[in-house]
Amino acid sequence: MADLGKKYCVNCLADVTNLRLRCTDCPDIELCPECFSAGAEIGNHRRWHGYQQVDGGLFSLWGPEAEGGWTSREEQSLLDAIEQYGFGNWEDMAAHVGPSRTPQEVMDHYVIMYIHGNLGKACIPDSIPNRVTDHTCPSGGPLSPSLTTPLPPLDISLAEQQQLGYMPLRDDYEIEYDQDAEKLISGLSVNYDDEDVEIELKRAHVDMYVRKLRERQRRKNIARDYNLVPGFLGRDKKDKEKEKPGGLQAGGASVPAGGAGAGGAAVGPGSTPVAGPGPILSTPKRKITKEEKEQRVKLRALCQFMAHREFEELFENMHKERVLRAKVRELQRYRRNGITRLEESAEYEAARHKREKRKENKNVVASKRGGSGGAGLGSGTGLCGGAGGGGGGPGGPGVGGGIKEEGKDGEFAAIENLTGFELLSDREKVLCNSLNLSPTRYLTVKTIIIKDHLQKRQGIPAKSRLPSYLDKVLKKRILTFLTESGWISRDAS
C-alpha cells in the first residue's frame, strides 16, 4: 500500500515529495525535475503549460554529493543572512540559519560554494572596478604600522624637552619638519559622485602627504643615528670634559640607554663614541689624522644617505686600504732586494739601519770638525741646520743623530698614513717627522726650492713664492738638508 504522505511523478512514478513541478492548466499533473526538463506530455498536458514549483525545503541545491547536506531552506536563510548582516559576521549568520549550523560551517560553505565554486566563478569578475584597497597593511602602505609606529623616546631631561619642544609619549616635536604638511589632506573627503579627475587629484594629495611623512621620519632617524640631539644640547662637550682627566680622547658623546642612537660622525682625534642599544659600530680607538678629518668634513653630505655604521665603516676601510698599500710597497721593496721570506726582512732592516747610522755618524764628525775650524755660517750637516747660527759653533744635532734618536720603529706613526709618505726617502721621513710637516707640504717646498735653484743657475730671475706656512726656521732647516743631500749647491743655500 502506497504511503499517502508521499508524492510521485505521474510520468516516471519517481518520489517527488521534496521537489515537484505542478501544472497550472491541468489538474493532478505533477512531474519530477527530470521529466519536466525533458518536456514530458501526458493526456491533455502540454510542455508549454504554466507550472508551479512545489517543494518541502529538504532537497539540496548542489546535489547529493555536496558536503554538509545543506537543504534549500538553509541555503535561502544563508543568502538572507548575508544580505542582512554582511559578509564576515558569521556568528549572527549562523544563528539566522538555524541551531544546526556553526559559524565555521556557515563560513566554509559560503566561501566554497558561492565564492570559489562555479557560481562564484561565473558571477564574480577577475578585476573589480573601484575596489577598496586596505591601506593598513604592514607592508609599507601609506598608513601602515611600519611607517607610523614611533621609535623609543629620547632620554633627555624635562628642561631639555621643553627647550626642544619635544613630546616623549608621541616622539614628536611642537615644530616638525614641513609643519604645514597636514593641510594637504585635512580638507579631503571621498564622495560617491566624484569624477575620475577629482579622485586622481585626491590621490595625488595623499601621495604628497605620505612623501612628506617619510622625509620627516628620515630626518628623525638621521638625528638619532648620528647623535645630533645630545650634540645640540651640548652633552658631547660635557662628556669630553669629564673624560679628559682620565686621559681618554673622545670625539663623540656617549649615548644613554634608549637615547638617540650612536654618536655623531666624530672627526676629532681619537674618536671613540660609545654605541647605544642599537647595532651601531663603534669608532675604532686610533688616532685620526688631519687629512682624514678634512676628508670627513668634505664627505659629510653622505650622512643623509648612509647610516652611522656605514659611514664609519667607509673610513675604516679606507684606513685599512692605506695600511695595506704601505705593506704591499714594503714587500715589493724587499722583493727587489732579493728577500723572499719575512724572517730575512728583519735581518735586512737591522743591517740597513746600521749602515745608515754609520754613514750619518761620519757626517756628524765631519760637521763638528768643520764647525771647530771657524766656518762662517756654522750650519753643519745637522737637520736643525744650526738654527742658533753663530759663526764657528756646531750646527746642532746632526743628521745621523736625528736618525739615531728618531729613526726607531713606530716613530713615523704620525705621518706614515699621509699622502706622499711613500715618496720620501728615509732621511726625508725623519726630517718631516722632526719638523711635524706633512709629506705633501714638504714635497711642495722641495719642488719650489729646486726649481728656483735651477732657474738661478740658468740666469733666469726667480721670485720667491714659498707657501705662507713656511717660516724662516723651517726654510733654513729644509735648505740645509737639501744642501747636505746634494739637491742644491751650498752657494744657493
Coordinates of C-alpha atoms in Angstrom, one line a residue:
M1 CA 0.0 0.0 0.0
A2 CA 1.4 3.3 -1.0
D3 CA 2.3 5.9 1.6
L4 CA -0.4 8.7 1.5
G5 CA 2.1 11.3 2.6
K6 CA 4.4 10.9 -0.4
K7 CA 4.0 12.4 -3.9
Y8 CA 5.0 10.6 -7.1
C9 CA 5.7 11.8 -10.7
V10 CA 2.8 10.9 -13.0
N11 CA 5.2 10.1 -15.8
C12 CA 8.0 8.0 -14.2
L13 CA 6.5 7.4 -10.8
A14 CA 9.6 8.8 -9.0
D15 CA 9.4 10.2 -5.5
V16 CA 8.8 13.9 -5.8
T17 CA 7.9 14.7 -2.2
N18 CA 10.8 17.1 -1.7
L19 CA 10.6 18.9 -5.1
R20 CA 8.0 18.7 -7.9
L21 CA 6.6 20.9 -10.6
R22 CA 2.8 21.2 -10.8
C23 CA 1.0 22.2 -14.0
T24 CA -1.3 25.2 -13.5
D25 CA -3.5 24.3 -16.5
C26 CA -4.0 20.5 -15.9
P27 CA -5.3 19.1 -12.5
D28 CA -3.3 16.4 -10.7
I29 CA -0.3 16.7 -13.1
E30 CA 2.9 16.8 -11.0
L31 CA 6.3 16.0 -12.6
C32 CA 9.8 15.4 -11.4
P33 CA 12.5 17.9 -12.5
E34 CA 14.0 15.3 -14.9
C35 CA 10.6 14.7 -16.7
F36 CA 9.8 18.4 -16.7
S37 CA 13.2 19.3 -18.3
A38 CA 12.7 16.5 -20.9
G39 CA 9.2 18.0 -21.9
A40 CA 7.1 15.0 -20.9
E41 CA 3.4 15.2 -22.1
I42 CA 0.6 13.1 -20.6
G43 CA -3.0 13.2 -21.7
N44 CA -4.1 16.9 -22.2
H45 CA -0.9 18.2 -20.6
R46 CA 1.5 20.1 -22.9
R47 CA 5.0 21.2 -22.4
W48 CA 4.1 24.9 -22.8
H49 CA 1.6 24.9 -20.0
G50 CA 2.3 27.1 -17.0
Y51 CA 3.9 25.5 -13.9
Q52 CA 4.4 26.0 -10.2
Q53 CA 7.4 24.7 -8.2
V54 CA 6.3 22.8 -5.1
D55 CA 8.9 21.7 -2.5
G56 CA 9.3 20.7 1.1
G57 CA 12.5 22.6 1.6
L58 CA 14.6 19.5 2.1
F59 CA 16.3 19.0 -1.2
S60 CA 19.9 20.0 -1.9
L61 CA 20.8 22.7 -4.5
W62 CA 24.3 21.2 -5.1
G63 CA 23.3 17.5 -5.4
P64 CA 23.6 14.6 -3.0
E65 CA 27.5 14.6 -3.4
A66 CA 27.8 18.1 -1.9
E67 CA 29.4 18.3 1.6
G68 CA 27.4 19.2 4.6
G69 CA 23.9 18.3 3.3
W70 CA 22.6 21.8 3.1
T71 CA 18.9 22.0 2.3
S72 CA 17.2 24.6 0.1
R73 CA 15.7 26.2 3.2
E74 CA 19.1 26.6 4.8
E75 CA 20.5 28.0 1.6
Q76 CA 17.7 30.6 1.4
S77 CA 18.3 31.5 5.1
L78 CA 22.1 31.8 4.4
L79 CA 21.5 34.2 1.5
D80 CA 19.1 36.3 3.6
A81 CA 21.6 36.4 6.4
I82 CA 24.4 37.6 4.0
E83 CA 22.2 40.4 2.9
Q84 CA 21.1 41.3 6.4
Y85 CA 24.3 41.0 8.4
G86 CA 27.0 41.4 5.8
F87 CA 30.0 39.3 4.8
G88 CA 32.1 38.3 7.8
N89 CA 29.5 38.4 10.6
W90 CA 29.4 34.6 10.8
E91 CA 28.0 34.2 14.3
D92 CA 24.9 36.2 13.6
M93 CA 24.5 34.5 10.2
A94 CA 24.8 31.0 11.9
A95 CA 22.1 32.0 14.4
H96 CA 19.9 33.1 11.5
V97 CA 20.3 29.9 9.5
G98 CA 19.5 27.6 12.5
P99 CA 20.9 26.0 15.5
S100 CA 22.2 23.0 13.5
R101 CA 24.9 25.2 11.8
T102 CA 28.1 26.6 13.5
P103 CA 29.7 29.8 12.4
Q104 CA 32.7 27.8 11.0
E105 CA 30.3 25.7 8.9
V106 CA 28.5 28.7 7.6
M107 CA 31.8 30.4 6.6
D108 CA 33.2 27.3 4.9
H109 CA 30.0 26.6 3.0
Y110 CA 29.6 30.1 1.7
V111 CA 33.3 30.5 0.7
I112 CA 33.5 27.1 -1.0
M113 CA 30.1 27.2 -2.9
Y114 CA 29.4 30.9 -3.5
I115 CA 32.8 32.4 -3.9
H116 CA 35.3 29.7 -5.1
G117 CA 32.7 27.4 -6.6
N118 CA 31.2 27.5 -10.1
L119 CA 28.6 30.1 -9.0
G120 CA 31.3 32.5 -7.8
K121 CA 33.5 32.0 -10.9
A122 CA 30.5 32.8 -13.1
C123 CA 29.3 35.8 -11.1
I124 CA 32.5 37.5 -9.7
P125 CA 34.7 39.1 -12.3
D126 CA 38.5 38.8 -12.2
S127 CA 39.1 42.6 -11.9
I128 CA 36.6 44.5 -9.7
P129 CA 36.4 48.2 -10.7
N130 CA 36.6 50.8 -7.9
R131 CA 37.6 48.1 -5.4
V132 CA 38.5 49.5 -1.9
T133 CA 42.2 48.8 -1.0
D134 CA 43.3 48.1 2.5
H135 CA 45.9 50.7 3.3
T136 CA 46.6 49.4 6.8
C137 CA 48.7 46.5 5.6
P138 CA 52.1 46.1 7.3
S139 CA 54.0 46.1 4.0
G140 CA 54.8 49.8 3.8
G141 CA 51.4 51.2 2.8
P142 CA 50.5 54.8 3.3
L143 CA 49.1 54.2 6.7
S144 CA 51.0 51.0 7.6
P145 CA 52.3 50.4 11.1
S146 CA 55.8 50.2 9.8
L147 CA 55.5 53.9 8.9
T148 CA 53.5 55.3 11.8
T149 CA 55.0 53.2 14.7
P150 CA 57.0 55.7 16.8
L151 CA 60.6 55.0 17.9
P152 CA 61.5 54.8 21.6
P153 CA 61.5 58.3 23.2
L154 CA 64.7 60.2 23.7
D155 CA 66.3 60.0 27.1
I156 CA 66.5 63.7 27.9
S157 CA 65.5 65.7 31.0
L158 CA 62.3 67.7 31.4
A159 CA 64.1 71.0 30.9
E160 CA 65.7 69.7 27.7
Q161 CA 62.3 68.5 26.5
Q162 CA 60.9 72.0 27.0
Q163 CA 63.9 73.5 25.2
L164 CA 63.4 71.3 22.2
G165 CA 59.6 71.3 22.3
Y166 CA 59.8 67.5 22.4
M167 CA 56.8 65.3 23.4
P168 CA 58.2 61.9 24.5
L169 CA 55.0 60.0 24.5
R170 CA 54.3 60.9 20.9
D171 CA 58.0 61.1 19.8
D172 CA 57.1 64.3 18.1
Y173 CA 58.2 67.9 18.3
E174 CA 56.0 71.0 18.5
I175 CA 57.5 72.3 15.3
E176 CA 58.1 69.4 12.9
Y177 CA 59.8 69.4 9.5
D178 CA 57.4 70.8 7.0
Q179 CA 54.9 71.9 9.7
D180 CA 52.0 72.5 7.2
A181 CA 52.1 69.1 5.6
E182 CA 48.8 68.0 7.1
K183 CA 47.0 70.8 5.3
L184 CA 47.2 68.7 2.1
I185 CA 44.7 66.1 3.4
S186 CA 42.9 68.0 6.2
G187 CA 40.1 69.0 3.8
L188 CA 39.9 65.9 1.7
S189 CA 36.6 63.9 1.6
V190 CA 35.6 61.0 -0.6
N191 CA 32.2 61.3 -2.3
Y192 CA 30.5 58.8 -4.4
D193 CA 29.7 61.3 -7.2
D194 CA 33.4 62.3 -7.6
E195 CA 34.7 62.1 -11.1
D196 CA 37.8 60.3 -12.1
V197 CA 39.8 63.5 -12.3
E198 CA 38.8 64.5 -8.8
I199 CA 39.7 61.1 -7.4
E200 CA 43.1 61.2 -9.0
L201 CA 43.7 64.7 -7.7
K202 CA 42.9 63.5 -4.1
R203 CA 45.2 60.5 -4.6
A204 CA 48.0 62.9 -5.6
H205 CA 47.4 64.9 -2.4
V206 CA 47.6 61.8 -0.3
D207 CA 50.8 60.7 -2.1
M208 CA 52.4 64.1 -1.5
Y209 CA 51.5 63.9 2.2
V210 CA 53.0 60.4 2.5
R211 CA 56.2 61.6 1.0
K212 CA 56.4 64.4 3.5
L213 CA 55.8 62.0 6.3
R214 CA 58.6 59.7 5.1
E215 CA 61.0 62.7 4.8
R216 CA 60.1 63.8 8.3
Q217 CA 60.8 60.3 9.7
R218 CA 64.0 60.0 7.7
R219 CA 65.3 63.2 9.3
K220 CA 64.4 61.9 12.8
N221 CA 66.3 58.7 12.1
I222 CA 69.4 60.6 11.0
A223 CA 69.3 62.8 14.1
R224 CA 69.1 59.6 16.3
D225 CA 71.7 57.7 14.3
Y226 CA 74.3 60.5 14.4
N227 CA 73.5 61.6 17.9
L228 CA 72.6 65.1 16.8
V229 CA 70.2 65.9 19.7
P230 CA 72.8 65.5 22.5
G231 CA 75.3 67.4 20.3
F232 CA 72.8 70.3 20.0
L233 CA 72.2 70.2 23.8
G234 CA 76.0 70.3 24.5
R235 CA 76.1 66.9 26.1
D236 CA 79.1 65.9 24.0
K237 CA 81.2 68.8 25.3
K238 CA 80.3 67.9 28.9
D239 CA 81.3 64.3 28.3
K240 CA 84.6 65.3 26.7
E241 CA 85.4 67.5 29.8
K242 CA 84.6 64.5 32.1
E243 CA 86.8 62.2 30.1
K244 CA 89.8 64.5 29.8
P245 CA 91.1 63.9 33.3
G246 CA 91.1 60.2 32.7
G247 CA 93.3 60.6 29.6
L248 CA 90.6 59.5 27.1
Q249 CA 90.2 61.4 23.9
A250 CA 86.6 61.3 22.8
G251 CA 85.3 62.5 19.5
G252 CA 81.6 61.8 20.2
A253 CA 79.2 61.7 23.1
S254 CA 78.2 58.5 24.9
V255 CA 74.6 57.6 24.2
P256 CA 72.4 56.8 27.2
A257 CA 70.1 53.8 27.2
G258 CA 67.1 54.5 25.0
G259 CA 68.8 57.5 23.6
A260 CA 69.2 58.8 20.1
G261 CA 71.4 56.1 18.7
A262 CA 75.1 56.2 18.1
G263 CA 77.3 59.2 18.4
G264 CA 77.7 61.6 15.5
A265 CA 80.3 61.4 12.8
A266 CA 83.1 62.4 15.0
V267 CA 86.1 64.0 13.4
G268 CA 88.2 64.7 16.5
P269 CA 91.4 62.8 17.2
G270 CA 90.9 59.5 19.0
S271 CA 87.2 59.5 18.4
T272 CA 85.6 56.7 20.4
P273 CA 81.8 57.2 20.7
V274 CA 80.0 54.6 22.8
A275 CA 77.3 52.9 20.8
G276 CA 73.7 52.9 22.1
P277 CA 71.3 50.0 22.3
G278 CA 71.1 49.8 18.5
P279 CA 73.5 47.8 16.3
I280 CA 75.9 50.8 15.8
L281 CA 79.5 50.3 15.1
S282 CA 81.9 52.0 17.5
T283 CA 84.6 54.1 16.0
P284 CA 88.0 52.3 16.4
K285 CA 90.4 53.6 19.0
R286 CA 93.0 55.0 16.7
K287 CA 94.4 58.4 16.1
I288 CA 92.6 60.2 13.2
T289 CA 95.0 62.2 11.1
K290 CA 94.3 65.8 10.0
E291 CA 93.8 64.7 6.4
E292 CA 91.2 62.2 7.4
K293 CA 89.4 64.9 9.5
E294 CA 89.3 67.2 6.4
Q295 CA 88.1 64.2 4.3
R296 CA 85.3 63.6 6.8
V297 CA 84.2 67.2 6.6
K298 CA 84.1 67.0 2.8
L299 CA 82.1 63.8 2.8
R300 CA 79.7 64.9 5.5
A301 CA 76.9 65.2 2.8
L302 CA 76.9 61.4 2.6
C303 CA 75.5 61.2 6.1
Q304 CA 71.9 61.7 4.8
F305 CA 72.3 58.7 2.5
M306 CA 74.3 56.4 4.9
A307 CA 73.7 55.1 8.4
H308 CA 76.3 55.9 11.0
R309 CA 77.6 52.3 10.9
E310 CA 78.1 52.5 7.1
F311 CA 79.8 56.0 7.4
E312 CA 82.3 54.7 10.0
E313 CA 82.9 51.5 8.1
L314 CA 83.7 53.6 5.0
F315 CA 86.5 55.5 6.7
E316 CA 87.7 52.4 8.5
N317 CA 88.0 50.5 5.2
M318 CA 89.8 53.5 3.6
H319 CA 92.3 53.4 6.5
K320 CA 92.8 49.6 6.0
E321 CA 93.4 50.2 2.3
R322 CA 96.2 52.8 3.1
V323 CA 97.8 50.4 5.5
L324 CA 97.6 47.5 3.0
R325 CA 99.1 49.7 0.3
A326 CA 102.0 50.6 2.5
K327 CA 102.6 47.0 3.4
V328 CA 102.5 46.0 -0.3
R329 CA 105.1 48.6 -1.1
E330 CA 107.3 47.4 1.7
L331 CA 107.0 43.8 0.5
Q332 CA 107.8 44.9 -3.1
R333 CA 110.9 46.7 -1.8
Y334 CA 112.0 43.5 -0.1
R335 CA 111.5 41.5 -3.3
R336 CA 113.6 44.0 -5.3
N337 CA 116.4 43.5 -2.8
G338 CA 116.2 39.7 -3.1
I339 CA 114.3 39.0 0.1
T340 CA 111.6 36.3 -0.2
R341 CA 110.9 35.4 3.5
L342 CA 109.7 37.5 6.4
E343 CA 112.5 36.2 8.6
E344 CA 115.1 37.6 6.3
S345 CA 113.4 41.1 6.3
A346 CA 114.1 41.7 10.0
E347 CA 117.8 41.0 9.4
Y348 CA 117.8 43.2 6.3
E349 CA 116.2 46.1 8.2
A350 CA 118.7 45.8 11.1
A351 CA 121.6 45.8 8.7
R352 CA 120.2 48.8 6.8
H353 CA 119.7 50.8 9.9
K354 CA 123.3 50.1 11.0
R355 CA 124.6 51.2 7.6
E356 CA 122.6 54.4 7.8
K357 CA 123.8 55.1 11.3
R358 CA 127.5 54.6 10.4
K359 CA 127.1 56.9 7.4
E360 CA 125.4 59.6 9.3
N361 CA 127.8 59.4 12.3
K362 CA 130.6 60.1 9.9
N363 CA 128.8 63.2 8.6
V364 CA 128.3 64.3 12.2
V365 CA 132.0 64.0 12.9
A366 CA 132.8 65.9 9.8
S367 CA 130.4 68.7 10.6
K368 CA 131.9 69.1 14.1
R369 CA 135.4 69.4 12.7
G370 CA 134.2 71.9 10.2
G371 CA 132.4 73.9 12.9
S372 CA 135.5 74.0 15.1
G373 CA 137.5 75.2 12.1
G374 CA 135.6 78.5 12.2
A375 CA 133.1 78.2 9.4
G376 CA 131.3 81.5 9.0
L377 CA 127.7 80.2 8.8
G378 CA 128.4 77.2 11.1
S379 CA 125.4 75.4 9.7
G380 CA 126.9 71.9 9.9
T381 CA 125.2 69.0 8.4
G382 CA 122.5 68.6 11.1
L383 CA 118.9 68.7 10.3
C384 CA 118.5 71.6 12.7
G385 CA 120.7 73.4 10.3
G386 CA 122.4 75.4 13.0
A387 CA 119.4 77.5 13.8
G388 CA 121.4 79.1 16.6
G389 CA 123.6 80.2 13.7
G390 CA 126.7 81.8 15.2
G391 CA 130.0 81.6 13.3
G392 CA 132.1 78.7 14.3
G393 CA 129.6 77.0 16.6
P394 CA 128.4 73.5 15.9
G395 CA 125.2 73.2 13.8
G396 CA 123.2 71.3 16.4
P397 CA 122.3 67.6 16.3
G398 CA 123.4 66.1 13.0
V399 CA 121.5 64.1 10.5
G400 CA 122.9 60.8 11.9
G401 CA 121.9 61.9 15.4
G402 CA 118.4 62.6 14.2
I403 CA 118.1 59.1 12.8
K404 CA 119.6 57.6 15.9
E405 CA 117.0 59.3 18.1
E406 CA 114.0 59.4 15.7
G407 CA 114.5 56.5 13.3
K408 CA 113.2 53.8 15.6
D409 CA 110.3 51.6 14.7
G410 CA 107.0 53.3 15.1
E411 CA 108.4 56.8 15.2
F412 CA 106.7 57.6 11.8
A413 CA 103.1 56.8 13.0
A414 CA 102.1 60.4 12.8
I415 CA 102.9 60.7 9.1
E416 CA 103.0 57.1 7.7
N417 CA 99.4 57.2 6.7
L418 CA 99.5 60.6 5.0
T419 CA 99.5 61.1 1.3
G420 CA 103.0 61.2 -0.2
F421 CA 104.7 59.3 2.6
E422 CA 105.9 56.6 0.2
L423 CA 107.6 59.2 -1.9
L424 CA 110.0 60.2 0.8
S425 CA 113.4 58.7 1.5
D426 CA 114.3 57.5 5.0
R427 CA 116.1 60.7 5.8
E428 CA 113.3 62.8 4.5
K429 CA 110.9 60.8 6.7
V430 CA 113.0 61.7 9.7
L431 CA 113.1 65.3 8.6
C432 CA 109.3 65.6 8.2
N433 CA 108.7 63.8 11.4
S434 CA 111.0 66.1 13.4
L435 CA 109.6 69.2 11.7
N436 CA 105.9 68.0 12.1
L437 CA 105.5 68.7 8.4
S438 CA 103.2 66.6 6.2
P439 CA 104.9 64.9 3.2
T440 CA 102.8 66.8 0.6
R441 CA 103.8 70.1 2.1
Y442 CA 107.4 69.1 2.2
L443 CA 107.4 67.9 -1.4
T444 CA 105.8 71.2 -2.5
V445 CA 108.5 73.2 -0.7
K446 CA 111.2 71.0 -2.1
T447 CA 109.9 71.3 -5.6
I448 CA 109.8 75.1 -5.4
I449 CA 113.3 75.4 -3.9
I450 CA 114.9 73.1 -6.5
K451 CA 113.1 74.8 -9.4
D452 CA 114.2 78.3 -8.2
H453 CA 117.8 77.0 -7.8
L454 CA 117.8 75.7 -11.4
Q455 CA 116.4 78.9 -12.8
K456 CA 119.1 80.9 -11.0
R457 CA 121.8 78.7 -12.4
Q458 CA 120.4 79.4 -15.9
G459 CA 120.4 83.1 -15.3
I460 CA 116.6 83.4 -15.1
P461 CA 115.4 85.7 -12.3
A462 CA 113.2 83.7 -9.9
K463 CA 110.8 85.3 -7.4
S464 CA 110.4 83.6 -4.1
R465 CA 106.9 82.1 -3.9
L466 CA 107.2 79.8 -0.9
P467 CA 104.0 78.9 0.9
S468 CA 102.8 81.1 3.9
Y469 CA 103.0 78.2 6.3
L470 CA 106.9 78.0 5.9
D471 CA 108.6 80.2 8.4
K472 CA 112.3 81.1 8.5
V473 CA 113.3 78.3 10.8
L474 CA 111.6 75.6 8.7
K475 CA 113.0 77.2 5.5
K476 CA 116.5 77.2 6.9
R477 CA 116.4 73.6 8.0
I478 CA 115.0 72.4 4.7
L479 CA 117.6 74.3 2.8
T480 CA 120.4 72.8 4.9
F481 CA 119.0 69.4 4.4
L482 CA 118.8 69.8 0.6
T483 CA 122.3 71.2 0.5
E484 CA 123.8 68.3 2.5
S485 CA 121.8 65.8 0.4
G486 CA 123.2 67.3 -2.8
W487 CA 120.0 68.6 -4.3
I488 CA 121.3 72.2 -4.4
S489 CA 124.7 73.8 -4.1
R490 CA 126.0 75.5 -1.0
D491 CA 126.1 78.9 -2.5
A492 CA 122.4 78.7 -3.4
S493 CA 121.5 77.9 0.2

